[in-house]
Amino acid sequence: MRVVAGDGARWIDSCVHEWCPNAERAPDGFHIVSWTSGAPDNPRKQQKPLFCAIP
């Protein structure tokens, strides 16, 4: 089995399907780490502050 690694870009899927039809698609290690390390920050950034400072 052959594997093609890359980020989550959709154009990669079409290229892999066209040029390497027997290959499996897998995310690369760099992007896995960057996606998972940024995941805990996403809910925190979307949450409204509990209090506001009054000038």
Coordinates of C-alpha atoms in Angstrom, one line a residue:
M1 CA 0.0 0.0 0.0
R2 CA 1.2 3.5 -0.8
V3 CA 0.3 6.6 1.3
V4 CA 0.2 10.2 0.3
A5 CA 0.5 12.7 3.2
G6 CA -0.6 16.3 3.3
D7 CA -2.7 18.8 5.0
G8 CA -6.5 18.9 4.8
A9 CA -6.7 20.8 1.5
R10 CA -9.4 19.3 -0.8
W11 CA -7.4 19.7 -3.9
I12 CA -4.9 17.1 -2.6
D13 CA -7.7 14.5 -2.6
S14 CA -8.5 15.0 -6.3
C15 CA -4.8 14.9 -7.2
V16 CA -4.2 11.8 -5.2
H17 CA -7.2 10.1 -6.8
E18 CA -6.1 11.1 -10.3
W19 CA -2.3 10.5 -10.1
C20 CA -2.1 7.7 -7.4
P21 CA -5.4 5.9 -7.6
N22 CA -4.2 3.0 -5.4
A23 CA -2.8 5.2 -2.6
E24 CA -4.4 6.1 0.7
R25 CA -4.6 9.7 1.9
A26 CA -3.3 10.6 5.3
P27 CA -2.7 13.8 7.2
D28 CA 1.0 14.6 7.8
G29 CA 2.4 14.8 11.3
F30 CA 3.0 18.5 11.3
H31 CA -0.6 19.3 10.7
I32 CA -1.9 16.8 13.2
V33 CA 0.2 18.4 15.9
S34 CA -0.8 21.9 14.9
W35 CA -4.5 21.1 14.7
T36 CA -4.5 19.3 18.1
S37 CA -2.4 21.9 19.9
G38 CA -4.7 24.7 18.8
A39 CA -7.9 22.8 19.6
P40 CA -8.1 23.7 23.3
D41 CA -7.8 27.5 22.5
N42 CA -10.8 27.5 20.1
P43 CA -13.6 27.3 22.8
R44 CA -11.8 29.8 25.0
K45 CA -11.6 32.3 22.1
Q46 CA -15.3 31.9 21.3
Q47 CA -16.5 32.4 24.9
K48 CA -17.7 35.8 25.9
P49 CA -15.9 37.5 28.8
L50 CA -17.5 37.0 32.2
F51 CA -16.8 40.7 33.2
C52 CA -15.8 43.9 31.5
A53 CA -13.5 46.5 32.9
I54 CA -15.2 49.9 33.1
P55 CA -12.8 52.8 32.2

